[in-house]
CSV table of C-alpha atoms in Angstrom, one decimal:
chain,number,residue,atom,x,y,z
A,1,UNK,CA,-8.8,-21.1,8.4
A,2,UNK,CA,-10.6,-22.4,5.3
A,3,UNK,CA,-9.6,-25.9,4.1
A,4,UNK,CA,-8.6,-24.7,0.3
A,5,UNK,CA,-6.8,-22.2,1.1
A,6,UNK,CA,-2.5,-23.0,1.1
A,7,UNK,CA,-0.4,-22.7,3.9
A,8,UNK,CA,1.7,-20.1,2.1
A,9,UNK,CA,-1.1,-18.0,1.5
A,10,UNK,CA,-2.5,-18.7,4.7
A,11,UNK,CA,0.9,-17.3,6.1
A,12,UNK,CA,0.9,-14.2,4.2
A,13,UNK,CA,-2.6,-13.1,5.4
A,14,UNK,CA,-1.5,-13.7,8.9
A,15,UNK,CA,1.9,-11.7,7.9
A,16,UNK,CA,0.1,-8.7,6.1
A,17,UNK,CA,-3.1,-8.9,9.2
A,18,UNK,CA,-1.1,-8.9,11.9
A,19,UNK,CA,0.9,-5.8,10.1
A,20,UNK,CA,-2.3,-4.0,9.3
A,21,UNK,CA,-2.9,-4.3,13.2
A,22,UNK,CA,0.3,-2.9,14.8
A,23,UNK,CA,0.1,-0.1,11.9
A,24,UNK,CA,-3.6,0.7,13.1
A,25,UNK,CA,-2.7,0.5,17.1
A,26,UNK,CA,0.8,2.2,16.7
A,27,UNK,CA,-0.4,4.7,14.6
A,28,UNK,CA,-3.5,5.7,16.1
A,29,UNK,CA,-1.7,6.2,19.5
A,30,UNK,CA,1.0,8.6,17.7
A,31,UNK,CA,-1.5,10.2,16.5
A,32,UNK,CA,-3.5,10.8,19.3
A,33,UNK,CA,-0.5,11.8,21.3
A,34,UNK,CA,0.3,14.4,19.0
A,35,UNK,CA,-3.1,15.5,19.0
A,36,UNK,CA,-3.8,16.1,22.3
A,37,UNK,CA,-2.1,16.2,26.1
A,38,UNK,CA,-5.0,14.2,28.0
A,39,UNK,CA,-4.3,11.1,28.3
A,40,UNK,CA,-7.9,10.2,28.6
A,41,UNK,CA,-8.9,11.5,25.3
A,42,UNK,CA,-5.9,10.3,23.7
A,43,UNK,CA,-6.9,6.5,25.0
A,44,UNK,CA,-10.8,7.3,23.6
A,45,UNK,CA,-9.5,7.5,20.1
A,46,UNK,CA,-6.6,4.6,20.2
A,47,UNK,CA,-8.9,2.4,21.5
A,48,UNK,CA,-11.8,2.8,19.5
A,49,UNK,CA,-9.8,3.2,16.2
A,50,UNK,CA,-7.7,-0.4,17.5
A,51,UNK,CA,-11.0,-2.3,17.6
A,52,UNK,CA,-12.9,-0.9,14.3
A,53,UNK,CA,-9.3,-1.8,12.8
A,54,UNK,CA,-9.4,-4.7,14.4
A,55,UNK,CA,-13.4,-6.3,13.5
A,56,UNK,CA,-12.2,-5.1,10.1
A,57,UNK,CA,-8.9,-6.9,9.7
A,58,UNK,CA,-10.4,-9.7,11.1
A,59,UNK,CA,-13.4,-9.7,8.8
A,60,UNK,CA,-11.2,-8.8,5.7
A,61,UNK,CA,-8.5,-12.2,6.1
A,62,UNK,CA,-10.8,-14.3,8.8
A,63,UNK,CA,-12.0,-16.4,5.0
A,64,UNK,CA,-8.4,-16.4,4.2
A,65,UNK,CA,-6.4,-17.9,7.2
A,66,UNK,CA,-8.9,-17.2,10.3
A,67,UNK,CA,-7.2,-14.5,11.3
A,68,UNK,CA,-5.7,-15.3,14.2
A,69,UNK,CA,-3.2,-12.2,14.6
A,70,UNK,CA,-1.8,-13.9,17.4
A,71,UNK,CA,0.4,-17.0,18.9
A,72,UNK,CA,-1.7,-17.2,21.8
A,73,UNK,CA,-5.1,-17.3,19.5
A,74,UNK,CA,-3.0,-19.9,17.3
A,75,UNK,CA,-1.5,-21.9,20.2
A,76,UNK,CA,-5.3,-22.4,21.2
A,77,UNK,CA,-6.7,-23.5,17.8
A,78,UNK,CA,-3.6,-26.2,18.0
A,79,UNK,CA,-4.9,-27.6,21.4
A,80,UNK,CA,-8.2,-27.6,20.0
A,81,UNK,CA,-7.3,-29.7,17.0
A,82,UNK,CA,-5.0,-32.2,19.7
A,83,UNK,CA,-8.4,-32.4,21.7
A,84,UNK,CA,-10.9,-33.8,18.3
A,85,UNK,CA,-12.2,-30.3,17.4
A,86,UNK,CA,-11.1,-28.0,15.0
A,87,UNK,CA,-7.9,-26.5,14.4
A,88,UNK,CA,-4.2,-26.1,13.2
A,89,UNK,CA,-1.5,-29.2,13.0
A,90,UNK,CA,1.6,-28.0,14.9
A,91,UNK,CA,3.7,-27.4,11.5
A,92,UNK,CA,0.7,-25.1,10.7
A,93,UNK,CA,1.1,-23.2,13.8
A,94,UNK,CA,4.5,-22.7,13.9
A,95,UNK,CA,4.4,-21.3,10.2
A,96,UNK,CA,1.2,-19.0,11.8
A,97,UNK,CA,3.6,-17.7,15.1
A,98,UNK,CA,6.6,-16.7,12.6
A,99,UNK,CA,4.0,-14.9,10.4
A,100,UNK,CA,2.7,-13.4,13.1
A,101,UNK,CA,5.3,-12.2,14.6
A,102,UNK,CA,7.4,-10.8,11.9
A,103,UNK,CA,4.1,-9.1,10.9
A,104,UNK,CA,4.1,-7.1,14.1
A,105,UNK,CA,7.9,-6.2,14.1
A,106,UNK,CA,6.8,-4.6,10.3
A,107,UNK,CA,4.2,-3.3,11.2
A,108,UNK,CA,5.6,-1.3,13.8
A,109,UNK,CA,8.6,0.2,11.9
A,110,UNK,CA,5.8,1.4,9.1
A,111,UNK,CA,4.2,3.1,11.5
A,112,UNK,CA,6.9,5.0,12.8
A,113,UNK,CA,8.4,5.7,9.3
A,114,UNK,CA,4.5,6.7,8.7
A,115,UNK,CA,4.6,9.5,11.3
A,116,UNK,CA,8.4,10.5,10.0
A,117,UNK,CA,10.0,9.3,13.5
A,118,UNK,CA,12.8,6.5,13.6
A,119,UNK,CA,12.0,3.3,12.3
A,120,UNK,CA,13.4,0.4,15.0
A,121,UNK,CA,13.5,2.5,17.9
A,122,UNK,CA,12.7,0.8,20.6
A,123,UNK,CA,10.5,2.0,23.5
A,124,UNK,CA,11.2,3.2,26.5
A,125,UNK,CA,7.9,2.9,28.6
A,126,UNK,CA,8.8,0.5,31.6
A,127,UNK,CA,5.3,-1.4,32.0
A,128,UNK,CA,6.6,-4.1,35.0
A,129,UNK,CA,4.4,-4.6,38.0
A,130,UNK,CA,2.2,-7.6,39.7
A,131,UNK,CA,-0.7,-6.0,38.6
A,132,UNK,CA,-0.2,-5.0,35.4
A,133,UNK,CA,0.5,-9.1,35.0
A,134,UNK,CA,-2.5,-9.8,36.2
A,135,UNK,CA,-4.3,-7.4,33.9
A,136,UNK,CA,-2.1,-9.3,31.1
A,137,UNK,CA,-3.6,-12.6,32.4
A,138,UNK,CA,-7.4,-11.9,32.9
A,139,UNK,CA,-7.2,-9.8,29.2
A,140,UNK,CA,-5.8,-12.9,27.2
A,141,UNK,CA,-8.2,-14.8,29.0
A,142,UNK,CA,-11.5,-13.3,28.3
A,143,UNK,CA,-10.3,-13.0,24.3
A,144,UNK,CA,-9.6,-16.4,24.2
A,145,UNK,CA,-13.5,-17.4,26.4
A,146,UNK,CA,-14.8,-14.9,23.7
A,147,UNK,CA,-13.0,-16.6,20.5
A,148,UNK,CA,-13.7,-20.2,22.1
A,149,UNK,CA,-16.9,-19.7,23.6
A,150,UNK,CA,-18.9,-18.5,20.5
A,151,UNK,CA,-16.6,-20.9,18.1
A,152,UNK,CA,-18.3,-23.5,20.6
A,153,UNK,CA,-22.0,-22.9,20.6
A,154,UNK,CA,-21.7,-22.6,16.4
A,155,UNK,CA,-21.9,-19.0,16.5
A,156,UNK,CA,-18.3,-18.3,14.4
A,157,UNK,CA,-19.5,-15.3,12.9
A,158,UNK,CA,-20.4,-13.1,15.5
A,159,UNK,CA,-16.4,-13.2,16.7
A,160,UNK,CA,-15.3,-10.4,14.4
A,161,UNK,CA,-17.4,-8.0,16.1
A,162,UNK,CA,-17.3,-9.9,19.2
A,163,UNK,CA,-13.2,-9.3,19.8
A,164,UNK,CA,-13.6,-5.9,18.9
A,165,UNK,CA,-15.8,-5.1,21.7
A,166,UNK,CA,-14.2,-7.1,24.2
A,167,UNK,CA,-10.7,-5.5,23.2
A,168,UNK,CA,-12.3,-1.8,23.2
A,169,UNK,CA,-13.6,-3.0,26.4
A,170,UNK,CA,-10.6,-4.7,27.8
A,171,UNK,CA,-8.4,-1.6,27.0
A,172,UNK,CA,-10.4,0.2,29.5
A,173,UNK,CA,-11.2,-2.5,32.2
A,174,UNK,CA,-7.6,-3.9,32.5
A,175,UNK,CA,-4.9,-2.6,34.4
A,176,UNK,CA,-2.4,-3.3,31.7
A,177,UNK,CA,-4.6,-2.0,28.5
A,178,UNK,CA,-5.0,-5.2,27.7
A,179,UNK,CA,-1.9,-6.0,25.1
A,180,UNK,CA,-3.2,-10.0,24.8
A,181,UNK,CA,-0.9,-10.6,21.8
A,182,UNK,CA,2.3,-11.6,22.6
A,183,UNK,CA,3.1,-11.0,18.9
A,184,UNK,CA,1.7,-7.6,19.0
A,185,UNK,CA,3.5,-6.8,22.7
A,186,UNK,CA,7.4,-7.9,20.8
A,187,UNK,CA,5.9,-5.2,17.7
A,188,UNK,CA,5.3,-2.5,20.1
A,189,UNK,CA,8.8,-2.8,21.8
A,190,UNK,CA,9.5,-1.3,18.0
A,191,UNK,CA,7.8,1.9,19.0
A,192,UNK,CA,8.7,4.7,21.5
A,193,UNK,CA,5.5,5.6,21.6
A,194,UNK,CA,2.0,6.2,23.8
A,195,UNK,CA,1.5,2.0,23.0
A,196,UNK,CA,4.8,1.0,23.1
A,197,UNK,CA,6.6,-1.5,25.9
A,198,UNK,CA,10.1,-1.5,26.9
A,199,UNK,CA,11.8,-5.1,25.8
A,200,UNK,CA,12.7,-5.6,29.6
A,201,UNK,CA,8.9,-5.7,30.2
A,202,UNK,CA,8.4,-8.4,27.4
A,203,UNK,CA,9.4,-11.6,29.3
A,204,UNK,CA,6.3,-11.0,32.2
A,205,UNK,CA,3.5,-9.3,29.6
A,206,UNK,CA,4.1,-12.3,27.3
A,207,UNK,CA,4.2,-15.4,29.8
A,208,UNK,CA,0.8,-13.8,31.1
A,209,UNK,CA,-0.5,-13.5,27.7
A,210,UNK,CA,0.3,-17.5,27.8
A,211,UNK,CA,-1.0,-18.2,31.2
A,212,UNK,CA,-4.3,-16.1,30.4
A,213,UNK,CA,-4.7,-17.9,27.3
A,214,UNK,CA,-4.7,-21.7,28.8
A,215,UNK,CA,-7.0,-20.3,32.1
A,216,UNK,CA,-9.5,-19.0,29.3
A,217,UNK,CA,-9.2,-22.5,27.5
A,218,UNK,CA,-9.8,-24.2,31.1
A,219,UNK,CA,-13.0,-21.2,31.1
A,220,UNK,CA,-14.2,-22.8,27.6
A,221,UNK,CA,-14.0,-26.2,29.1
A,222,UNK,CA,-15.9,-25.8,31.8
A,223,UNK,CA,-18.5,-23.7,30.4
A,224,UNK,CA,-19.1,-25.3,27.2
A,225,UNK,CA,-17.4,-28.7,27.0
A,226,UNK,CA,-14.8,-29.8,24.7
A,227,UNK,CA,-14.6,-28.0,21.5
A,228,UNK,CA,-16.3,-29.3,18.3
A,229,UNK,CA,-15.5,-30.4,15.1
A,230,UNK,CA,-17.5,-28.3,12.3
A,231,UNK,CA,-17.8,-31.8,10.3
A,232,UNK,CA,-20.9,-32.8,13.0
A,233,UNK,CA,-22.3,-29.7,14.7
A,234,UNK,CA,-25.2,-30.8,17.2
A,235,UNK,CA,-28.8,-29.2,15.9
A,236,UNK,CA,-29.1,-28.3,19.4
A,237,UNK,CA,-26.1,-25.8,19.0
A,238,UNK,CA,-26.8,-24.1,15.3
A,239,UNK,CA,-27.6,-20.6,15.5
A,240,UNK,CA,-31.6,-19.9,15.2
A,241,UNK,CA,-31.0,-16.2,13.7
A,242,UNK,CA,-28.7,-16.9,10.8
A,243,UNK,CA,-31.1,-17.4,7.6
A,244,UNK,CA,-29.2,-20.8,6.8
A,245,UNK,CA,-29.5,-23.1,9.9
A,246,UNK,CA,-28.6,-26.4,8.2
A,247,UNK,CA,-25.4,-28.5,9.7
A,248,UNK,CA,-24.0,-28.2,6.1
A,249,UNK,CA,-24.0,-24.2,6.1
A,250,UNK,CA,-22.1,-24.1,8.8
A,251,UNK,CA,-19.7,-26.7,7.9
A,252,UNK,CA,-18.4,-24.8,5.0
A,253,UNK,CA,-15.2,-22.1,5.0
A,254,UNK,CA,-17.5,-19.9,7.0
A,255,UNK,CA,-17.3,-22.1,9.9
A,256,UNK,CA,-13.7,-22.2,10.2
A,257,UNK,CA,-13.0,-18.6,8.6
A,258,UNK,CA,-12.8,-16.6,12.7
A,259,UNK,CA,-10.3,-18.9,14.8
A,260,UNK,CA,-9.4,-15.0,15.2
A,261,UNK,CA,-7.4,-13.4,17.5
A,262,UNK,CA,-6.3,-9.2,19.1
């Protein structure tokens, strides 16, 4: 989030973002599907086109509204703001979560319209289980350690690349292929597709996606202490490779520009 940018506009880049991402993961699995019967390969290609969409999207709209992409991301830069670092006021993150979600919902009927199948079908692939919950729970957590954890030691812009790696990772390493996004789970219930969930799986994905996202909170914590406001960033904490290190470099837009998200 930058400090001169409006709410409205804000909004809209959270909208068009989280859009641009369900188009990217949607579309990449149809096509994939249609490309080939393994599963395997067809999981190579969603998941590395997912997280080069994803760095870029991030990169692209981080200046504009941080590009959060998601509630839980959002709901996480609230609590920081509550706790004297910095973040979103809760009008702010309402505004976000509607953006947000509506975004997803979009972006998954322009997929589907993309690929000339039925826009607003909803999908069919049951994803219920203890496990897969627990996949839900330790994915939303590591994304939120990896958002909060680099946001923490003054090191905001290595997160674009950072979530993209952990997601391309976490697509692999979780039992649930790591959906994290509560926002982007209710846009994939759009899709009958190789990345969509059935709406009767939505109520367990998306209160894991919540309780991951306060455990990797409780993570940040504990690892590296109450978040920090970029008005008085310790010198102990600024980043030694970046070829401005002063406190007022990193105070600026570019500070606040990757409270990002998945």
């Amino acid at each position: 989030m930058t400090a001169h940018t409006s709410l409205p506009r804000r909004a809209a880049a959270e909208l068009i973002g989280t859009a641009g991402l369900l188009v990217v993961v949607i579309g990449s699995g149809i096509q994939a599907a249609e490309l080939t019967p393994d599963t395997g390969v067809a999981l190579i290609a969603n998941s590395l086109a997912s997280a080069i969409g994803l760095g870029l999207i991030i990169t692209l709209f981080g200046p504009l509204s941080g590009a959060h992409l998601n509630p839980v991301v959002t709901l996480t830069a609230w609590w920081s703001r509550r706790t004297g670092g910095d973040g979103l006021g809760g009008r702010e993150a309402l505004v976000y979560t509607a953006a947000q979600t509506a975004g997803a919902i979009g972006g998954a009927v322009l997929a589907e319209a993309m690929f000339g199948r039925a826009p607003g079908t909803f999908a069919t692939q049951v994803r219920d289980g203890g496990h897969l919950l627990i996949g839900e729970v330790v994915a939303t957590a590591g994304l939120v350690l990896v958002i909060q954890g680099l946001d923490r030691i003054g090191r905001p812009r290595l997160i674009p690349a950072a979530v993209a790696a952990y997601i391309a990772a976490a697509i692999w390493f979780t039992s649930s292929g790591s959906f994290a996004n509560p926002a982007g789970t209710i846009g994939r219930s759009f899709s009958d597709s190789f990345t969509g969930i059935a709406p009767e799986s939505l109520p367990g994905f998306v209160a894991a996606q919540l309780i991951g996202g306060i455990l990797g909170l409780v993570l940040a914590g504990v690892l590296y202490g109450t978040a920090r406001s970029s008005k008085a960033v310790p010198a102990d904490v600024l980043p030694t490779a970046l070829p401005e290190s002063s406190s007022e470099a990193l105070a600026g837009p570019d500070k606040e520009a990757y409270e990002t998200i998945g």
